[in-house]
């Protein structure tokens, strides 16, 4: 953002420049993200308990559905704000309404896991989406050049939101298939709106990559918090101290490594076209969901270590290994493959295979931590000794 903008009660909502200098996340955006921490924590904890109690399929399925609602609500706000953040009072109030919807959504996560009731989650979603539709209609009125794309967003969001309300009434046997169809419809709204005449919106690549990076940090922070709480619970019994110290240390190494791998290089150059931006943005469902699930998996390992889990050591190991591999492969696809060449390009897939084998042996979490540390050395440290940034390969298509 170049200079300090004057804030008023109501200003015309004009599209911001995609090349605006010094564009950084605002305090309101950071507050918005902070409130999402509540929802993410509410989703990760019951996933941890479901796996420990050997309700794996139900727990993972519900987690994927709940996290989609959380992630998609965040994505919708983030991309809109990148194009139309006026920071006037009307914009701030509308954003605070969306935050209220997040909290309602978070309040419904527990019942979604316990009995499959998504009423509160959809209600929170409704609150957020109505506020977002109001924002798009305001943009359509103030920005003639992008009126058509803004109206397409407003109509698409309204229609899909109405369908979510209908979804609450369908028989349980239809719930998951219709959820998948509605999720696909949600993903199609930006694609159809942006590609049709009048698009695309003027998102800011630096701003978008910063926002996604900050949210990734929040997800990894949730992993640290979940591990800390789980270890404290185990220590309260006064036993298992050596084993828990190893689990905690290994968990920290895993989180530190995932952070290093994600932030190895800036991704803003990858968002050069609408197609690559959509793939990159949508692909973060895997990165963000896996990062939060790592914390749940580490909690499962603590439960197994303290003999509170009803699963084998192999299953407990896979509770960490699977989300780590999902994270690695998603980062490889979105951040590494478009720009990396040579032997280091194969390091992520090879490490992923080894991580998946780790639960079959002793001390799987420690082995995973060592493998990730080695991957950091090979890729991050290795790249710094390689081609200078000015001579680095140009980004290619994500697909």
XYZ file of N, CA and C in Angstrom, residues 72-283:
636
model
N -12.790 -22.490 2.844
C -13.434 -21.795 1.738
C -13.955 -20.428 2.169
N -14.445 -20.331 3.390
C -14.871 -19.033 3.897
C -13.683 -18.075 3.966
N -12.536 -18.576 4.413
C -11.332 -17.748 4.481
C -10.867 -17.346 3.084
N -10.882 -18.271 2.143
C -10.441 -17.995 0.772
C -11.293 -16.907 0.139
N -12.605 -16.996 0.287
C -13.498 -16.014 -0.318
C -13.196 -14.606 0.170
N -13.010 -14.455 1.465
C -12.686 -13.133 2.009
C -11.324 -12.655 1.533
N -10.338 -13.544 1.530
C -8.958 -13.151 1.227
C -8.814 -12.612 -0.186
N -9.388 -13.292 -1.166
C -9.262 -12.842 -2.547
C -10.084 -11.585 -2.797
N -11.250 -11.487 -2.175
C -12.032 -10.256 -2.319
C -11.261 -9.077 -1.737
N -10.694 -9.262 -0.539
C -9.977 -8.169 0.118
C -8.761 -7.742 -0.689
N -8.125 -8.677 -1.382
C -6.965 -8.323 -2.184
C -7.349 -7.374 -3.311
N -8.578 -7.497 -3.809
C -9.024 -6.663 -4.925
C -9.776 -5.413 -4.478
N -10.475 -5.457 -3.315
C -11.419 -4.385 -2.990
C -11.362 -3.912 -1.538
N -10.241 -3.995 -0.894
C -10.158 -3.540 0.495
C -10.134 -2.013 0.528
N -11.279 -1.395 0.808
C -11.355 0.065 0.909
C -11.024 0.554 2.316
N -11.126 -0.328 3.302
C -10.818 -0.023 4.701
C -11.660 1.132 5.250
N -12.836 1.370 4.683
C -13.711 2.371 5.289
C -14.576 1.684 6.355
N -15.424 2.452 6.992
C -16.200 1.896 8.108
C -17.181 0.826 7.656
N -17.801 1.016 6.491
C -18.742 0.014 5.991
C -18.016 -1.304 5.733
N -16.840 -1.220 5.128
C -16.057 -2.427 4.858
C -15.686 -3.130 6.165
N -15.256 -2.344 7.151
C -14.858 -2.934 8.429
C -16.044 -3.611 9.125
N -17.186 -2.953 9.132
C -18.354 -3.532 9.791
C -18.765 -4.828 9.088
N -18.751 -4.810 7.759
C -19.119 -6.011 7.012
C -18.154 -7.145 7.300
N -16.880 -6.826 7.428
C -15.888 -7.854 7.761
C -16.107 -8.391 9.170
N -16.460 -7.528 10.103
C -16.735 -7.986 11.473
C -17.952 -8.907 11.504
N -18.922 -8.664 10.635
C -20.062 -9.582 10.526
C -19.573 -10.955 10.068
N -18.648 -10.981 9.113
C -18.099 -12.257 8.662
C -17.360 -12.961 9.798
N -16.660 -12.199 10.620
C -15.979 -12.799 11.776
C -16.997 -13.426 12.728
N -18.127 -12.753 12.922
C -19.185 -13.335 13.760
C -19.644 -14.665 13.175
N -19.753 -14.733 11.852
C -20.115 -15.997 11.215
C -19.097 -17.083 11.452
N -17.822 -16.719 11.465
C -16.761 -17.698 11.759
C -16.961 -18.302 13.140
N -17.280 -17.468 14.105
C -17.447 -17.954 15.474
C -18.666 -18.864 15.600
N -19.739 -18.533 14.867
C -20.901 -19.429 14.851
C -20.519 -20.765 14.225
N -19.787 -20.704 13.128
C -19.310 -21.925 12.477
C -18.485 -22.770 13.442
N -17.555 -22.118 14.164
C -16.706 -22.838 15.110
C -17.529 -23.505 16.203
N -18.592 -22.847 16.629
C -19.435 -23.408 17.684
C -20.135 -24.679 17.235
N -20.306 -24.865 15.922
C -21.000 -26.046 15.427
C -20.111 -27.213 15.077
N -18.786 -27.052 15.223
C -17.867 -28.125 14.819
C -18.045 -29.366 15.689
N -18.192 -29.182 16.989
C -18.302 -30.331 17.897
C -19.505 -31.207 17.553
N -20.662 -30.590 17.296
C -21.844 -31.388 16.975
C -21.702 -32.069 15.612
N -20.959 -31.455 14.708
C -20.725 -32.094 13.409
C -19.946 -33.388 13.588
N -18.971 -33.392 14.483
C -18.192 -34.599 14.730
C -18.973 -35.617 15.551
N -19.776 -35.147 16.483
C -20.465 -36.072 17.385
C -21.631 -36.792 16.715
N -22.464 -36.069 15.984
C -23.651 -36.713 15.406
C -23.904 -36.331 13.954
N -22.918 -35.700 13.306
C -23.069 -35.372 11.891
C -24.031 -34.235 11.603
N -24.331 -33.406 12.606
C -25.226 -32.278 12.412
C -24.439 -31.036 12.020
N -24.733 -30.502 10.846
C -23.987 -29.357 10.317
C -24.805 -28.068 10.351
N -25.875 -28.046 11.118
C -26.768 -26.885 11.105
C -26.041 -25.602 11.507
N -25.315 -25.635 12.611
C -24.625 -24.425 13.078
C -23.524 -24.021 12.110
N -22.847 -25.000 11.514
C -21.792 -24.679 10.549
C -22.386 -23.970 9.340
N -23.490 -24.482 8.822
C -24.127 -23.845 7.669
C -24.671 -22.474 8.057
N -25.199 -22.331 9.272
C -25.684 -21.033 9.728
C -24.545 -20.012 9.755
N -23.397 -20.413 10.305
C -22.242 -19.519 10.299
C -21.801 -19.181 8.888
N -21.864 -20.165 8.020
C -21.535 -19.972 6.610
C -22.493 -18.965 5.979
N -23.797 -19.069 6.316
C -24.805 -18.144 5.781
C -24.467 -16.706 6.193
N -24.139 -16.517 7.455
C -23.819 -15.173 7.942
C -22.633 -14.596 7.167
N -21.616 -15.401 6.994
C -20.430 -14.933 6.280
C -20.736 -14.639 4.817
N -21.498 -15.531 4.184
C -21.736 -15.383 2.752
C -22.671 -14.220 2.453
N -23.649 -13.966 3.311
C -24.515 -12.812 3.094
C -23.709 -11.517 3.155
N -22.789 -11.443 4.108
C -21.927 -10.266 4.198
C -21.045 -10.141 2.959
N -20.543 -11.264 2.466
C -19.696 -11.236 1.279
C -20.492 -10.833 0.039
N -21.714 -11.326 -0.088
C -22.571 -10.919 -1.216
C -22.795 -9.409 -1.179
N -23.019 -8.869 0.017
C -23.191 -7.418 0.137
C -21.944 -6.685 -0.345
N -20.775 -7.232 -0.042
C -19.525 -6.621 -0.506
C -19.423 -6.655 -2.028
N -19.782 -7.780 -2.636
C -19.701 -7.885 -4.093
C -20.708 -6.955 -4.764
N -21.894 -6.829 -4.191
C -22.883 -5.911 -4.757
C -22.412 -4.467 -4.639
N -21.755 -4.165 -3.555
C -21.189 -2.827 -3.401
C -20.101 -2.576 -4.442
N -19.263 -3.594 -4.696
C -18.234 -3.470 -5.724
C -18.865 -3.301 -7.106
N -19.948 -4.026 -7.370
C -20.610 -3.923 -8.671
C -21.158 -2.520 -8.898
N -21.652 -1.903 -7.844
C -22.207 -0.555 -7.980
C -21.119 0.495 -8.176
N -19.969 0.309 -7.529
C -18.928 1.347 -7.532
C -17.889 1.173 -8.622
N -17.755 -0.030 -9.185
C -16.683 -0.315 -10.128
C -17.264 -0.805 -11.456
N -17.617 0.125 -12.346
C -18.262 -0.279 -13.619
C -17.417 -1.235 -14.447
N -16.091 -1.078 -14.411
C -15.227 -1.925 -15.232
C -15.310 -3.400 -14.840
N -15.633 -3.670 -13.574
C -15.709 -5.056 -13.097
C -17.119 -5.406 -12.612
N -18.108 -4.663 -13.088
C -19.470 -4.885 -12.603
C -19.966 -6.292 -12.922
N -19.675 -6.763 -14.129
C -20.179 -8.078 -14.525
C -19.581 -9.188 -13.665
N -18.273 -9.141 -13.429
C -17.652 -10.194 -12.631
C -18.152 -10.126 -11.183
N -18.342 -8.919 -10.653
C -18.840 -8.773 -9.281
C -20.251 -9.334 -9.152
N -21.091 -9.071 -10.146
C -22.454 -9.594 -10.104
C -22.468 -11.112 -10.250
N -21.563 -11.641 -11.068
C -21.497 -13.102 -11.191
C -21.107 -13.734 -9.857
N -20.175 -13.109 -9.145
C -19.823 -13.610 -7.814
C -21.030 -13.546 -6.880
N -21.721 -12.422 -6.874
C -22.855 -12.255 -5.960
C -23.932 -13.292 -6.239
N -24.238 -13.522 -7.511
C -25.266 -14.502 -7.872
C -24.796 -15.913 -7.559
N -23.546 -16.241 -7.924
C -23.026 -17.589 -7.695
C -22.980 -17.950 -6.226
N -22.522 -17.005 -5.403
C -22.465 -17.261 -3.955
C -23.862 -17.419 -3.384
N -24.799 -16.588 -3.831
C -26.180 -16.668 -3.319
C -26.822 -18.003 -3.667
N -26.633 -18.454 -4.900
C -27.240 -19.711 -5.331
C -26.655 -20.890 -4.564
N -25.331 -20.939 -4.455
C -24.715 -22.069 -3.738
C -25.095 -22.044 -2.259
N -25.197 -20.850 -1.683
C -25.580 -20.784 -0.277
C -27.002 -21.298 -0.067
N -27.906 -20.977 -0.995
C -29.270 -21.503 -0.905
C -29.265 -23.026 -1.002
N -28.385 -23.561 -1.841
C -28.290 -25.014 -1.978
C -27.745 -25.659 -0.707
N -26.861 -24.964 0.009
C -26.374 -25.515 1.291
C -27.515 -25.628 2.296
N -28.421 -24.672 2.280
C -29.572 -24.748 3.183
C -30.466 -25.938 2.825
N -30.618 -26.182 1.541
C -31.377 -27.354 1.108
C -30.658 -28.625 1.526
N -29.329 -28.605 1.460
C -28.519 -29.778 1.823
C -28.804 -30.246 3.251
N -29.120 -29.319 4.134
C -29.409 -29.683 5.520
C -30.635 -30.577 5.639
N -31.496 -30.567 4.633
C -32.763 -31.300 4.715
C -32.719 -32.660 4.027
N -31.618 -32.996 3.352
C -31.588 -34.233 2.564
C -31.366 -35.430 3.483
N -31.745 -36.629 3.066
C -31.491 -37.833 3.863
C -29.995 -38.039 4.090
N -29.670 -38.699 5.180
C -28.275 -38.886 5.549
C -27.485 -39.627 4.469
N -28.134 -40.561 3.788
C -27.435 -41.336 2.758
C -27.002 -40.472 1.580
N -27.632 -39.332 1.382
C -27.277 -38.417 0.295
C -26.284 -37.344 0.728
N -26.025 -37.273 2.017
C -25.300 -36.129 2.562
C -23.908 -35.960 1.949
N -23.120 -37.014 1.962
C -21.737 -36.890 1.472
C -21.681 -36.661 -0.033
N -22.406 -37.454 -0.863
C -22.356 -37.178 -2.313
C -22.793 -35.755 -2.670
N -23.859 -35.269 -2.025
C -24.307 -33.914 -2.323
C -23.322 -32.876 -1.795
N -22.667 -33.178 -0.676
C -21.626 -32.270 -0.180
C -20.528 -32.109 -1.225
N -20.093 -33.214 -1.807
C -19.043 -33.156 -2.818
C -19.489 -32.340 -4.030
N -20.732 -32.519 -4.445
C -21.236 -31.754 -5.585
C -21.306 -30.258 -5.263
N -21.763 -29.924 -4.060
C -21.853 -28.523 -3.683
C -20.463 -27.908 -3.510
N -19.511 -28.690 -2.987
C -18.138 -28.197 -2.876
C -17.573 -27.887 -4.258
N -17.850 -28.777 -5.214
C -17.418 -28.534 -6.589
C -18.076 -27.280 -7.156
N -19.352 -27.098 -6.869
C -20.045 -25.899 -7.334
C -19.412 -24.636 -6.754
N -19.038 -24.704 -5.472
C -18.361 -23.563 -4.847
C -17.061 -23.233 -5.584
N -16.287 -24.260 -5.912
C -15.009 -24.043 -6.586
C -15.202 -23.502 -7.994
N -16.329 -23.813 -8.593
C -16.582 -23.352 -9.957
C -16.984 -21.877 -10.015
N -17.509 -21.343 -8.918
C -17.974 -19.950 -8.937
C -16.853 -18.984 -9.310
N -15.686 -19.005 -8.629
C -14.621 -18.084 -9.042
C -14.127 -18.340 -10.458
N -14.013 -19.616 -10.850
C -13.531 -19.923 -12.194
C -14.474 -19.339 -13.248
N -15.775 -19.525 -13.079
C -16.735 -19.012 -14.046
C -16.810 -17.489 -14.010
N -16.716 -16.920 -12.819
C -16.808 -15.466 -12.700
C -15.589 -14.772 -13.293
N -14.408 -15.312 -13.030
C -13.181 -14.643 -13.451
C -12.907 -14.797 -14.941
N -13.265 -15.938 -15.521
C -12.931 -16.192 -16.917
C -13.906 -15.566 -17.897
N -15.113 -15.285 -17.471
C -16.118 -14.710 -18.363
C -15.800 -13.228 -18.627
N -16.447 -12.616 -19.629
C -16.204 -11.203 -19.919
C -16.400 -10.328 -18.679
N -15.525 -9.350 -18.525
C -15.569 -8.463 -17.367
C -14.551 -8.810 -16.308
N -13.971 -10.010 -16.387
C -12.954 -10.421 -15.423
C -11.578 -10.225 -16.012
N -10.537 -10.527 -15.279
C -10.575 -10.980 -13.892
C -10.516 -9.814 -12.906
N -10.684 -10.116 -11.632
C -10.509 -9.106 -10.601
C -9.015 -8.834 -10.423
N -8.710 -7.717 -9.786
C -7.309 -7.283 -9.689
C -6.682 -7.718 -8.365
N -6.578 -9.022 -8.171
C -5.901 -9.498 -6.964
C -4.426 -9.103 -7.038
N -3.790 -8.978 -5.872
C -2.399 -8.557 -5.772
C -1.538 -9.777 -5.433
N -0.680 -10.246 -6.360
C 0.066 -11.497 -6.118
C 0.880 -11.482 -4.820
N 1.599 -10.390 -4.548
C 2.378 -10.326 -3.308
C 1.466 -10.417 -2.085
N 0.353 -9.706 -2.140
C -0.581 -9.695 -1.020
C -1.190 -11.079 -0.802
N -1.595 -11.726 -1.885
C -2.198 -13.057 -1.775
C -1.211 -14.055 -1.182
N 0.016 -14.080 -1.678
C 0.989 -15.052 -1.164
C 1.338 -14.765 0.293
N 1.356 -13.489 0.675
C 1.586 -13.174 2.087
C 0.433 -13.676 2.946
N -0.802 -13.469 2.478
C -1.968 -13.889 3.253
C -1.987 -15.406 3.420
N -1.705 -16.134 2.335
C -1.670 -17.588 2.436
C -0.524 -18.044 3.337
N 0.599 -17.364 3.247
C 1.717 -17.720 4.109
C 1.396 -17.520 5.576
N 0.733 -16.414 5.898
C 0.365 -16.165 7.286
C -0.618 -17.215 7.796
N -1.550 -17.617 6.936
C -2.515 -18.635 7.366
C -1.834 -19.992 7.522
N -0.842 -20.273 6.700
C -0.075 -21.515 6.849
C 0.662 -21.517 8.180
N 1.217 -20.377 8.559
C 1.888 -20.272 9.860
C 0.901 -20.556 10.991
N -0.317 -20.035 10.860
C -1.336 -20.292 11.883
C -1.630 -21.781 11.987
N -1.745 -22.459 10.844
C -2.003 -23.906 10.860
C -0.864 -24.663 11.526
N 0.372 -24.288 11.211
C 1.519 -24.951 11.849
C 1.577 -24.615 13.336
N 1.177 -23.403 13.682
C 1.109 -23.049 15.098
C 0.086 -23.885 15.839
N -1.012 -24.222 15.160
C -1.995 -25.115 15.761
C -1.392 -26.491 16.043
N -0.502 -26.941 15.165
C 0.168 -28.226 15.380
C 1.031 -28.172 16.633
N 1.752 -27.067 16.808
C 2.570 -26.909 18.014
C 1.698 -26.865 19.257
N 0.605 -26.101 19.193
C -0.286 -25.984 20.347
C -0.913 -27.324 20.700
N -1.365 -28.068 19.686
C -1.986 -29.366 19.938
C -1.002 -30.331 20.573
N 0.240 -30.313 20.100
C 1.263 -31.189 20.678
C 1.542 -30.807 22.119
N 1.633 -29.512 22.387
C 1.918 -29.046 23.749
C 0.831 -29.487 24.718
N -0.432 -29.314 24.298
C -1.540 -29.714 25.170
C -1.536 -31.218 25.407
N -1.279 -31.980 24.348
C -1.272 -33.434 24.483
C -0.150 -33.899 25.399
N 1.039 -33.318 25.257
C 2.166 -33.697 26.102
C 1.885 -33.324 27.550
N 1.317 -32.135 27.777
C 0.995 -31.719 29.146
C 0.021 -32.701 29.790
N -0.961 -33.130 29.005
C -1.928 -34.098 29.530
C -1.237 -35.383 29.960
N -0.286 -35.843 29.148
C 0.450 -37.054 29.495
C 1.334 -36.864 30.704
N 1.964 -35.690 30.822
C 2.862 -35.431 31.947
C 2.114 -35.295 33.265
N 0.862 -34.902 33.196
C 0.075 -34.763 34.424
C -0.026 -36.077 35.186
N 0.165 -37.176 34.465
C 0.116 -38.481 35.131
C 1.436 -38.837 35.795
N 2.482 -38.055 35.523
C 3.775 -38.300 36.143
C 4.536 -39.478 35.570
N 4.140 -39.955 34.414
C 4.812 -41.092 33.791
C 5.158 -40.773 32.345
N 5.889 -41.676 31.728
C 6.204 -41.608 30.301
C 7.047 -40.393 29.915
N 7.756 -39.789 30.890
C 8.481 -38.560 30.601
C 9.504 -38.719 29.469
N 10.390 -39.721 29.492
C 11.381 -39.816 28.407
C 10.738 -39.968 27.031
N 9.722 -40.821 26.934
C 9.071 -41.033 25.644
C 8.365 -39.768 25.154
N 7.728 -39.047 26.078
C 7.016 -37.827 25.686
C 7.974 -36.731 25.258
N 9.137 -36.663 25.877
C 10.142 -35.680 25.473
C 10.582 -35.950 24.042
N 10.768 -37.214 23.708
C 11.160 -37.582 22.345
C 10.061 -37.209 21.350
N 8.823 -37.502 21.707
C 7.705 -37.163 20.825
C 7.618 -35.651 20.626
N 7.738 -34.903 21.725
C 7.646 -33.444 21.633
C 8.777 -32.873 20.785
N 9.993 -33.339 21.016
C 11.137 -32.841 20.248
C 10.994 -33.196 18.773
N 10.569 -34.412 18.503
C 10.378 -34.824 17.108
C 9.275 -34.012 16.445
N 8.197 -33.756 17.204
C 7.103 -32.954 16.656
C 7.545 -31.551 16.301
N 8.382 -30.960 17.154
C 8.883 -29.617 16.852
C 9.747 -29.621 15.596
N 10.591 -30.620 15.458
C 11.434 -30.709 14.260
C 10.559 -30.836 13.015
N 9.510 -31.646 13.112
C 8.596 -31.807 11.970
C 7.965 -30.476 11.589
N 7.440 -29.746 12.567
C 6.794 -28.464 12.284
C 7.807 -27.457 11.736
N 9.004 -27.405 12.339
C 10.028 -26.487 11.845
C 10.409 -26.805 10.409
N 10.500 -28.088 10.098
C 10.872 -28.494 8.743
C 9.783 -28.126 7.745
N 8.531 -28.376 8.104
C 7.437 -28.024 7.208
C 7.404 -26.520 6.954
N 7.662 -25.740 7.989
C 7.728 -24.287 7.818
C 8.857 -23.906 6.858
N 10.025 -24.495 7.034
C 11.171 -24.177 6.181
C 10.900 -24.536 4.729
N 10.276 -25.678 4.504
C 10.008 -26.133 3.138
C 8.975 -25.244 2.454
N 7.958 -24.825 3.196
C 6.929 -23.983 2.589
C 7.491 -22.617 2.213
N 8.298 -22.039 3.079
C 8.786 -20.682 2.860
C 10.176 -20.643 2.216
N 10.553 -21.720 1.558
C 11.873 -21.743 0.917
C 12.007 -20.648 -0.136
N 10.942 -20.396 -0.880
C 10.989 -19.397 -1.947
C 9.659 -18.654 -2.006
N 9.714 -17.430 -2.493
C 8.489 -16.650 -2.658
C 7.680 -17.219 -3.812
N 6.360 -17.219 -3.650
C 5.496 -17.833 -4.660
C 4.769 -16.818 -5.523
N 4.994 -15.524 -5.301
C 4.160 -14.541 -5.997
C 4.343 -14.590 -7.510
N 5.538 -14.991 -7.982
C 5.758 -15.069 -9.430
C 4.950 -16.193 -10.068
N 4.512 -17.147 -9.263
C 3.728 -18.251 -9.810
C 2.307 -17.818 -10.166
N 1.839 -16.706 -9.585
C 0.462 -16.264 -9.814
C 0.404 -15.317 -11.011
N 1.000 -15.743 -12.085
C 1.131 -14.880 -13.264
C -0.101 -14.913 -14.158
N -0.911 -15.951 -14.065
C -2.129 -16.052 -14.870
C -3.293 -16.450 -13.972
N -4.500 -16.247 -14.459
C -5.675 -16.611 -13.670
C -5.727 -18.116 -13.417
N -5.310 -18.878 -14.416
C -5.344 -20.337 -14.281
C -4.391 -20.819 -13.183
N -3.162 -20.341 -13.213
C -2.197 -20.774 -12.204
C -2.577 -20.253 -10.823
N -3.172 -19.051 -10.767
C -3.594 -18.507 -9.476
C -4.687 -19.368 -8.851
N -5.642 -19.832 -9.681
C -6.712 -20.678 -9.159
C -6.166 -22.016 -8.664
N -5.292 -22.626 -9.459
C -4.711 -23.917 -9.049
C -3.923 -23.746 -7.766
N -3.123 -22.697 -7.691
C -2.312 -22.444 -6.502
C -3.201 -22.206 -5.275
N -4.219 -21.368 -5.453
C -5.103 -21.069 -4.326
C -5.898 -22.274 -3.872
N -6.446 -23.045 -4.809
C -7.228 -24.225 -4.457
C -6.341 -25.319 -3.856
N -5.117 -25.444 -4.360
C -4.220 -26.474 -3.851
C -3.870 -26.299 -2.389
